[in-house]
mmCIF file of C-alpha atoms in Angstrom:
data_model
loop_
_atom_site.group_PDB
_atom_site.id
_atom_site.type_symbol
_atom_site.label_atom_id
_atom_site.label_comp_id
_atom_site.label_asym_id
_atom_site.label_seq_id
_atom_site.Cartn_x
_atom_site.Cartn_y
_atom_site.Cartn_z
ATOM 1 C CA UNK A 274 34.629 2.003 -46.371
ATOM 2 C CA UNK A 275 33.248 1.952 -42.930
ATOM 3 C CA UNK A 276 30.128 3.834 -43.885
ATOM 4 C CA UNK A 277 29.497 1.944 -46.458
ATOM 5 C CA UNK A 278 29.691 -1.376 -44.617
ATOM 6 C CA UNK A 279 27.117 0.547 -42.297
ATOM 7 C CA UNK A 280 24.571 1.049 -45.010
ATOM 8 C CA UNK A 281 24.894 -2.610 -45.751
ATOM 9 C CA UNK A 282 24.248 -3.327 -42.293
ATOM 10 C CA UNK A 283 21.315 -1.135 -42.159
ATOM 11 C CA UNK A 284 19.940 -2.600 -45.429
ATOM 12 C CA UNK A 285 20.585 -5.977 -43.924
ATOM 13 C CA UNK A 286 18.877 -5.589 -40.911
ATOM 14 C CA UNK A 287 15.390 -3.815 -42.606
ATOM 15 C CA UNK A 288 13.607 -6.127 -45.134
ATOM 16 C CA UNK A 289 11.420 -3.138 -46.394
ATOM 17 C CA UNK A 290 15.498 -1.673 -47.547
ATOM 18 C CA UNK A 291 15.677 -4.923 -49.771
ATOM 19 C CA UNK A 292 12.195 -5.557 -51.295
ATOM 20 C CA UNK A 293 11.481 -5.385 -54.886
ATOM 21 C CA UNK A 294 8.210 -5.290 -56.828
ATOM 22 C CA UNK A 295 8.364 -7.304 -59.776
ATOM 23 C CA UNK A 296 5.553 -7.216 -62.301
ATOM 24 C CA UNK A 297 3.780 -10.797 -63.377
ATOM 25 C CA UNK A 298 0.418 -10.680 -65.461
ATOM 26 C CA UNK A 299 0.702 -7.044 -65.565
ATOM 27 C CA UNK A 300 0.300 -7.154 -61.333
ATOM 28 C CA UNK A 301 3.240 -6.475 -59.037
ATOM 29 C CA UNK A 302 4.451 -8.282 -55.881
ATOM 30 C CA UNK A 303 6.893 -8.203 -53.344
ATOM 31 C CA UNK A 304 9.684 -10.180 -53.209
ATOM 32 C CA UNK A 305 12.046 -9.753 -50.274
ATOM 33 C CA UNK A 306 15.715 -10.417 -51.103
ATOM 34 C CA UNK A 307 18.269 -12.216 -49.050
ATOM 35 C CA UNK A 308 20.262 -10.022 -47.023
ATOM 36 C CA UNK A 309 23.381 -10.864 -49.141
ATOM 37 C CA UNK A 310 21.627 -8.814 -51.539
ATOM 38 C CA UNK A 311 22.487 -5.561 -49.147
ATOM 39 C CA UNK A 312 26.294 -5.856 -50.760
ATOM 40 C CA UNK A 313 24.705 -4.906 -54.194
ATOM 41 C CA UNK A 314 24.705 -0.912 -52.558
ATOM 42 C CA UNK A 315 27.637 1.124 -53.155
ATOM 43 C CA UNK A 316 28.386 4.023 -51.504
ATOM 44 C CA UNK A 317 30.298 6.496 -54.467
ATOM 45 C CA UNK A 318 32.273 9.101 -53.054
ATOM 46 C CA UNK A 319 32.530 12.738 -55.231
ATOM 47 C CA UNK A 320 34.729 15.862 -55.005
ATOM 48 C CA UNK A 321 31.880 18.553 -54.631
ATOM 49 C CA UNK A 322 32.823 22.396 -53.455
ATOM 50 C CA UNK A 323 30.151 24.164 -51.438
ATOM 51 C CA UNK A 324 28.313 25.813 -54.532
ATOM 52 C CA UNK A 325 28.012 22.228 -55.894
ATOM 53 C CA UNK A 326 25.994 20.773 -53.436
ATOM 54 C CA UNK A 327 22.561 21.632 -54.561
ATOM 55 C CA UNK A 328 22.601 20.018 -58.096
ATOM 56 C CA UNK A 329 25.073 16.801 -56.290
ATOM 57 C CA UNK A 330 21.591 17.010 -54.176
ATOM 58 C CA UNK A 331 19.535 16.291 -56.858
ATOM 59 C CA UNK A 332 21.039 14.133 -59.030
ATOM 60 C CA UNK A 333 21.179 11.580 -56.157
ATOM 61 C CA UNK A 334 17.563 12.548 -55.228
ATOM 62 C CA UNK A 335 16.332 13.156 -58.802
ATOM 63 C CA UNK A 336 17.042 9.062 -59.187
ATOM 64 C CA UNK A 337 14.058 7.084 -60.973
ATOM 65 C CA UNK A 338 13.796 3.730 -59.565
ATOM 66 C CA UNK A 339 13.617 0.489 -61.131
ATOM 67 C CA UNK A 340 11.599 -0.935 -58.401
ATOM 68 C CA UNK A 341 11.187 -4.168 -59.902
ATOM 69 C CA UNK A 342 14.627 -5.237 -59.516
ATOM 70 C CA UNK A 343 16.579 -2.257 -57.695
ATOM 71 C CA UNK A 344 16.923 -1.766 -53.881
ATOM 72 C CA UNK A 345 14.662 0.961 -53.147
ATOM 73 C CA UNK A 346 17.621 3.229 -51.543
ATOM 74 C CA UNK A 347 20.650 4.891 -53.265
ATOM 75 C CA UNK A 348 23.548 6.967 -51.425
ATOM 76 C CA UNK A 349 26.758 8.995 -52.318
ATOM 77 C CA UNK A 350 29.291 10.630 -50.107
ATOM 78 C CA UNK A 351 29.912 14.173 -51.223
ATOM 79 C CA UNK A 352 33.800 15.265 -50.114
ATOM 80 C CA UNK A 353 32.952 19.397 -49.572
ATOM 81 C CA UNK A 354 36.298 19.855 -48.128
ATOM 82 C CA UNK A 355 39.149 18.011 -46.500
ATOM 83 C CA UNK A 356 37.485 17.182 -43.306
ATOM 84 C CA UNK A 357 34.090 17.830 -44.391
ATOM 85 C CA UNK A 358 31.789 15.128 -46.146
ATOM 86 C CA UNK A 359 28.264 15.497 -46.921
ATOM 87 C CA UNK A 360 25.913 11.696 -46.911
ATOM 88 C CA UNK A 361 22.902 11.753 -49.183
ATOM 89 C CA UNK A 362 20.628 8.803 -49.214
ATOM 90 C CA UNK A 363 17.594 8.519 -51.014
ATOM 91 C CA UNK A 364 14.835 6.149 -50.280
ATOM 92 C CA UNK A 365 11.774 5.594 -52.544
ATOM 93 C CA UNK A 366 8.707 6.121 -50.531
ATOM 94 C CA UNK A 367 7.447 2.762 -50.734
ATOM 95 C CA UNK A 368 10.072 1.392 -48.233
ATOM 96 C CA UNK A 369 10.102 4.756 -46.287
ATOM 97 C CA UNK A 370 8.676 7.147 -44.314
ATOM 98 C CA UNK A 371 8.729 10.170 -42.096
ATOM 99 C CA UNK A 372 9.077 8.150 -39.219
ATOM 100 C CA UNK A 373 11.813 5.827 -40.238
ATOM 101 C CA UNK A 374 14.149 8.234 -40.610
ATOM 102 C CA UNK A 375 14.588 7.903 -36.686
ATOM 103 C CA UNK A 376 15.514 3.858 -36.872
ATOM 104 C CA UNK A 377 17.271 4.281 -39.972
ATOM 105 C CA UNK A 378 19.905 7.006 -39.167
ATOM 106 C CA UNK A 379 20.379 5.365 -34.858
ATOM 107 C CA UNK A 380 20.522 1.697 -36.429
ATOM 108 C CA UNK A 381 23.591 3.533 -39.196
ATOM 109 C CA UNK A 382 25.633 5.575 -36.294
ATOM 110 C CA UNK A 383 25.446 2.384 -34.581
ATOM 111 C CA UNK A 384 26.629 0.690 -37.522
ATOM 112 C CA UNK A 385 29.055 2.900 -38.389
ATOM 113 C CA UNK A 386 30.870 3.341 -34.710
ATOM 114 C CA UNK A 387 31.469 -0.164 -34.845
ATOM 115 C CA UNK A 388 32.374 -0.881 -38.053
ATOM 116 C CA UNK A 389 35.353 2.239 -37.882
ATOM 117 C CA UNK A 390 35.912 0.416 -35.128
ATOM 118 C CA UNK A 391 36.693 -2.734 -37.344
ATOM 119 C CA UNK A 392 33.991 -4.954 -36.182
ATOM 120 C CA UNK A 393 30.391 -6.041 -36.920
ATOM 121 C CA UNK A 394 27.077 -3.974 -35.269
ATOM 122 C CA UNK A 395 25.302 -6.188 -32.664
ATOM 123 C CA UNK A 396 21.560 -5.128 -32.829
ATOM 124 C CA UNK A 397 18.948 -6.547 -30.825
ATOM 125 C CA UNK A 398 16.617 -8.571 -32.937
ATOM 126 C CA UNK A 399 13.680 -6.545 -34.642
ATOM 127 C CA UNK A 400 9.897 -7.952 -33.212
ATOM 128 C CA UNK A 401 8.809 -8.419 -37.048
ATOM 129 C CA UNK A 402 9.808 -7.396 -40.460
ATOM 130 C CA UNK A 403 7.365 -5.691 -42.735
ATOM 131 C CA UNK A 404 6.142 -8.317 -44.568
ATOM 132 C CA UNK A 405 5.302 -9.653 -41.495
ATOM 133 C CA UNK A 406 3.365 -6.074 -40.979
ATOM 134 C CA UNK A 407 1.414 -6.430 -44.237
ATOM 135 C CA UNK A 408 -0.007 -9.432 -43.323
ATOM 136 C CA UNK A 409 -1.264 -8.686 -39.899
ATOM 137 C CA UNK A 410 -2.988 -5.462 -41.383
ATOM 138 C CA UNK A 411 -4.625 -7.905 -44.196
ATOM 139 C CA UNK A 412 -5.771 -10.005 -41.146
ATOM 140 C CA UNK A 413 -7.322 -7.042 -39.035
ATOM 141 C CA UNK A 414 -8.989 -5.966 -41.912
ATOM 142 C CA UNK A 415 -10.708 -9.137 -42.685
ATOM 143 C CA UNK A 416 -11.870 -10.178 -39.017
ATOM 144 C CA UNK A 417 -15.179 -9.771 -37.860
ATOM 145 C CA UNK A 418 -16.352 -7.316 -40.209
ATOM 146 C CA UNK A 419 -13.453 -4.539 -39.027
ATOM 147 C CA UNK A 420 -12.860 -2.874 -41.960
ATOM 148 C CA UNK A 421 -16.757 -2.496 -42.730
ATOM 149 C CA UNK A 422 -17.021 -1.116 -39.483
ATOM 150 C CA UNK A 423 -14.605 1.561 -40.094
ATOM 151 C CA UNK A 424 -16.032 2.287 -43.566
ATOM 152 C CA UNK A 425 -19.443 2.764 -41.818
ATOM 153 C CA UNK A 426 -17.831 5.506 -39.640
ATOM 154 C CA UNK A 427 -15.770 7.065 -42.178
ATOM 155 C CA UNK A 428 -18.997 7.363 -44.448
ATOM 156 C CA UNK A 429 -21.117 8.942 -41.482
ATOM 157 C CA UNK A 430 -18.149 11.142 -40.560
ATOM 158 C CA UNK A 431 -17.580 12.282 -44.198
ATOM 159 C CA UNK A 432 -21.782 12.427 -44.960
ATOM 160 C CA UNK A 433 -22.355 15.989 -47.450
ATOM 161 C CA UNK A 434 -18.624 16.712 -47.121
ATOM 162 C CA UNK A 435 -17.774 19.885 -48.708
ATOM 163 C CA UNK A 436 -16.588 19.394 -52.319
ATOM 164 C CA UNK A 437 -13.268 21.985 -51.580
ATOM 165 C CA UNK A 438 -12.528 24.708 -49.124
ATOM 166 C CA UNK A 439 -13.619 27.807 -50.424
ATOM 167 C CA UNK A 440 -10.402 29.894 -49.868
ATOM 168 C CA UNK A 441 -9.511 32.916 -51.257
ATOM 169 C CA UNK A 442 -7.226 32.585 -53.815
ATOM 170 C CA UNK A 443 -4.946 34.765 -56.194
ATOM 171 C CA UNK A 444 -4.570 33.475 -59.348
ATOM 172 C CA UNK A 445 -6.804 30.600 -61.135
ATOM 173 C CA UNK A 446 -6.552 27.139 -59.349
ATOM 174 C CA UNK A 447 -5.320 24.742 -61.135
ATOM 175 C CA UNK A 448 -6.757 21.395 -62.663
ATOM 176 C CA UNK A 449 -6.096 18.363 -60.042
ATOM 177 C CA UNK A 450 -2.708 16.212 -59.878
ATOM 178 C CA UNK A 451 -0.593 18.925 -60.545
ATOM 179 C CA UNK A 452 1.231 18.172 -56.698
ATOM 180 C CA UNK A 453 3.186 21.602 -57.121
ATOM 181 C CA UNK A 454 3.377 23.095 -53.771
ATOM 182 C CA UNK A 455 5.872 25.215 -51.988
ATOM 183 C CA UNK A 456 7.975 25.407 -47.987
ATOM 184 C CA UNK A 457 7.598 28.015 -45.705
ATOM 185 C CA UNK A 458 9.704 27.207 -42.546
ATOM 186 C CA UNK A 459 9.409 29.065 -39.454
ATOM 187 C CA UNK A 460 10.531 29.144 -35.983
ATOM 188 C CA UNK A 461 8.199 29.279 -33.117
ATOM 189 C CA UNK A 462 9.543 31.201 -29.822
ATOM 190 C CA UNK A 463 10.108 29.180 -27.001
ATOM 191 C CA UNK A 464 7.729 31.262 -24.747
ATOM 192 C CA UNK A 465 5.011 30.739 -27.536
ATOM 193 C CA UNK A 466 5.448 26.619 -27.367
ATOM 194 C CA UNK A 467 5.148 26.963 -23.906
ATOM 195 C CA UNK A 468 2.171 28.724 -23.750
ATOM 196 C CA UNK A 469 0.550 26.824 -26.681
ATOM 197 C CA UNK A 470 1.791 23.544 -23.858
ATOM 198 C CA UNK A 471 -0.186 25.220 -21.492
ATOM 199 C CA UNK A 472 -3.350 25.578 -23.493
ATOM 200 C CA UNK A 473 -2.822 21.865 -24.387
ATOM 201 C CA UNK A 474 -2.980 20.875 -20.658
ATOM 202 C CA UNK A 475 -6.199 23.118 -19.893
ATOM 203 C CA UNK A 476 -7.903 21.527 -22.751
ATOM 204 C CA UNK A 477 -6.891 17.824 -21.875
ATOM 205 C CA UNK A 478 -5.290 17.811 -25.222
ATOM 206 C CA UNK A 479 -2.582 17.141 -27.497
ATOM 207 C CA UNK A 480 0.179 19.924 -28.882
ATOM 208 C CA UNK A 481 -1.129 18.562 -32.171
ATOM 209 C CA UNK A 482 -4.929 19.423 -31.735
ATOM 210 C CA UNK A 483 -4.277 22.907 -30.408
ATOM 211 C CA UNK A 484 -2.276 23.869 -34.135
ATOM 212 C CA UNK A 485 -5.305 21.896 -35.179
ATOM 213 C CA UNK A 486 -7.866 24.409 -34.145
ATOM 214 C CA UNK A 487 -5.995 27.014 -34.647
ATOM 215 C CA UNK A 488 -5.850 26.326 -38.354
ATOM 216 C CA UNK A 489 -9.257 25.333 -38.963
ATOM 217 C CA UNK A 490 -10.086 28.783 -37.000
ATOM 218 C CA UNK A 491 -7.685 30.906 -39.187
ATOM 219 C CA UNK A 492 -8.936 28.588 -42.166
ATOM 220 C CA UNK A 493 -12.792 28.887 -41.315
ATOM 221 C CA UNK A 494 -12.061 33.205 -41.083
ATOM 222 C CA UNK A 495 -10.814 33.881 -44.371
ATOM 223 C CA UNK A 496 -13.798 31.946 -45.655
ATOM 224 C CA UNK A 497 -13.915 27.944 -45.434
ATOM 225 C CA UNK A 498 -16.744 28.570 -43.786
ATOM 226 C CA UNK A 499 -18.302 26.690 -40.369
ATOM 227 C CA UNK A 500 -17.111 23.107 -42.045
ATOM 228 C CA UNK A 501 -13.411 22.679 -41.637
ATOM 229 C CA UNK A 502 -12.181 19.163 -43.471
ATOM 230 C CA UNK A 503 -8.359 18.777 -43.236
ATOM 231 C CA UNK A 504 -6.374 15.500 -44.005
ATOM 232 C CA UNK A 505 -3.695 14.841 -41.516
ATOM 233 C CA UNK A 506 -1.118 12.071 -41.916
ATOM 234 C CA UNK A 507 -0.320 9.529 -39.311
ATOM 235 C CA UNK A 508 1.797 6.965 -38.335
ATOM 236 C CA UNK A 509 0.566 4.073 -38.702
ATOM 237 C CA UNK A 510 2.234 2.245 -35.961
ATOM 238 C CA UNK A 511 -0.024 2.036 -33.366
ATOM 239 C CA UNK A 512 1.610 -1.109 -32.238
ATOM 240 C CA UNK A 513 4.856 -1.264 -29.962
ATOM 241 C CA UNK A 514 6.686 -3.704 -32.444
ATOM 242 C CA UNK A 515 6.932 -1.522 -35.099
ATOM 243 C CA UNK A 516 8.527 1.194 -33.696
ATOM 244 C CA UNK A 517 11.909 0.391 -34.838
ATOM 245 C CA UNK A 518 11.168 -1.181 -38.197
ATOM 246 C CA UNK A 519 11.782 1.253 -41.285
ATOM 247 C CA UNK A 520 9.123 0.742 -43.840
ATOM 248 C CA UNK A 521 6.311 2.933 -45.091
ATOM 249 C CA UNK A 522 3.693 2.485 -42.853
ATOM 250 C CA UNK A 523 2.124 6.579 -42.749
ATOM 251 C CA UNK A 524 -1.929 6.362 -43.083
ATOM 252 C CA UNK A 525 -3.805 9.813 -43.889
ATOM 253 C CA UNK A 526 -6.711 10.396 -41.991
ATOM 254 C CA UNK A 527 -10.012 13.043 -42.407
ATOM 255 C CA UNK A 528 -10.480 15.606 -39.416
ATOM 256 C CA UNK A 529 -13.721 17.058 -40.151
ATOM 257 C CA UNK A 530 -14.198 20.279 -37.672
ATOM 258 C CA UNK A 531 -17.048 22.140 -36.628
ATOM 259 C CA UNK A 532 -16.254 26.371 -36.856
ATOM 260 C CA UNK A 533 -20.111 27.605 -36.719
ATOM 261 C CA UNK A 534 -21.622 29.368 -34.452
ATOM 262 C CA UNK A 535 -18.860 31.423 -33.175
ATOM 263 C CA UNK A 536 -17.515 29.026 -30.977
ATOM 264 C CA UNK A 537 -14.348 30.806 -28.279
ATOM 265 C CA UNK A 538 -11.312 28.655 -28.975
ATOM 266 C CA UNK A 539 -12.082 26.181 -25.982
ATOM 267 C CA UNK A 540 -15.122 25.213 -27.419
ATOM 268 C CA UNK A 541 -13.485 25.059 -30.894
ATOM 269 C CA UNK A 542 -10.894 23.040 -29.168
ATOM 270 C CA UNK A 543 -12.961 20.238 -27.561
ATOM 271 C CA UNK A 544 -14.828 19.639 -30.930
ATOM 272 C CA UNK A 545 -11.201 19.117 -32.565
ATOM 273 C CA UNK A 546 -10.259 16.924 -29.599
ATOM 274 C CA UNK A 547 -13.614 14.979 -30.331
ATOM 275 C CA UNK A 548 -12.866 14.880 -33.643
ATOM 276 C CA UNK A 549 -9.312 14.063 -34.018
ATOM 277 C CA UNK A 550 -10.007 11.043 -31.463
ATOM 278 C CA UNK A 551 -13.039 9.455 -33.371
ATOM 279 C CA UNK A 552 -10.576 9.709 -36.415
ATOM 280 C CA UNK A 553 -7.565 7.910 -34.727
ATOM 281 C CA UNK A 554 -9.709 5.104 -33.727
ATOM 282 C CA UNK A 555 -10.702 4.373 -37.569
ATOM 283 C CA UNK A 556 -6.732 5.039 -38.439
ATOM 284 C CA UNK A 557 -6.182 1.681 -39.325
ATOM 285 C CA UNK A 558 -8.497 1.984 -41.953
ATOM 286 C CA UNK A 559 -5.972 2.460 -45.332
ATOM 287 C CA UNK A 560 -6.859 5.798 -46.598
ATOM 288 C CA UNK A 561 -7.668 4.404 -50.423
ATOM 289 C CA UNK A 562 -10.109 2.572 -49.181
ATOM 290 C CA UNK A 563 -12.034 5.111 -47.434
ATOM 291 C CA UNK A 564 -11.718 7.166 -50.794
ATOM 292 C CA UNK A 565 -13.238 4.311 -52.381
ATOM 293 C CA UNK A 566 -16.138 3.910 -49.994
ATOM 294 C CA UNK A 567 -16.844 7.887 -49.612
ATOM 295 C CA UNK A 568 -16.609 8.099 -53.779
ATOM 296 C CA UNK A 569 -16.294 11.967 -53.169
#
């Protein structure tokens, strides 16, 4: 019962957690429901054993939202044992992303210690809400000819842009839209980090740019050539106020590198640095629209 007063809490506090899209005229808009609303989530418990995780997993995950009336996030407690419980939530992507899993699970433990504790979470007040977001980014975008500023650099930085990578490959690719992919996880020595931290400092870079290079280096030798174009995903939250707020607010951007000539990997490294920079300055940019303008 505690927890799932702390899920209401959480769903309170986060507008984006109690937004629906409903459809008029064939075109969908947000409405953001009262945070009453947050007592319309229950939190089912099940009796699951160990080997009946995976498919309690995805039935909670395999959910298809009803977006235009349903709060975008769903939950069940899965009892594995007597003093062992498994918490899946799933959150549509619309109200979510990578980064909000950091808010959403502090702003729930808070929740949650008070309310076994028997009283109500005191939060400090969030700066803004998302809606709030949505229309600042509609603002920026409109003023003083931003956005057709950062069109103009995204269509100079993308100019003759390779239609794909030519990788090797071992089997026939496959048509576009598929979005099959697979997960190779890894773990990378502590001496290794360390000495990829190092490089990092040399170079007057980030961790991120040095895995940068190294992939469009590994990429460009097994034959993408001296024209490296990867898409990298950012945050999105390049101001302070939003660092709390759960919502989906993840941008993609292009990261066009420079392989030829046989550069050594510090030269390879400053042209990512140079690169990755001029992209983060146009971040603000939504990625469909650059698609739009580019018309690859």
């Amino acid at each position: 019962a505690a927890l799932e007063a702390a899920l209401r809490d959480v769903v309170a506090r986060h507008e984006s957690l109690r937004t629906v899209f409903p459809v008029t005229d064939g075109v969908p808009h947000q409405r953001v429901l009262g945070a009453d609303r947050a007592g319309d989530l229950a939190l089912p418990r099940a009796e699951v054993g160990p080997q009946g995780l995976p498919d309690a997993y995805a039935a909670v995950c395999g959910h298809r939202f009803d977006l235009s009336r349903e709060l975008p996030l769903r939950a069940q407690l899965l009892a594995v044992g007597q003093a062992e419980h498994v918490l899946v939530v799933a959150v549509h992507h619309i109200a979510f992303d990578g980064w909000s899993v950091g808010p959403f699970v502090r702003d729930l433990s808070a929740a949650y210690a008070a309310r076994v504790c028997g009283t109500a979470p005191v939060h400090g007040e969030l700066p803004v809400q998302y809606a709030d977001f949505t229309l600042w980014q509609r603002e920026l975008l409109a003023a003083d000819g931003f956005e057709e500023r950062g069109l103009d650099f995204w269509r100079t930085a993308l100019d003759g842009l390779p239609e794909e990578l030519p990788l090797p490959h071992d089997r026939p690719r496959q048509g576009a839209g598929t979005r099959r992919a697979g997960l190779i996880e890894f773990t990378v020595a502590r001496p290794t980090l360390h000495g990829l931290s190092e490089v990092a400092r040399r170079g007057r870079s980030s961790l991120f740019m040095v895995l940068h290079a190294v992939l469009a280096g590994v990429l460009s030798r097994v034959g993408a050539g001296g024209d490296v174009v990867v898409g990298s995903p950012v945050a999105g939250r390049s101001d302070v106020g939003l660092e709390e707020l759960v919502g989906c607010f993840v941008n993609t951007v292009v990261v066009r590198s420079d392989v030829s000539g046989d550069p050594s990997f510090g030269e390879l490294l400053g042209r990512v640095r140079s690169g990755v920079l001029r992209a983060l300055e146009h971040q603000d940019v939504p990625f469909e629209r650059v698609v739009e303008a580019v018309n690859p």
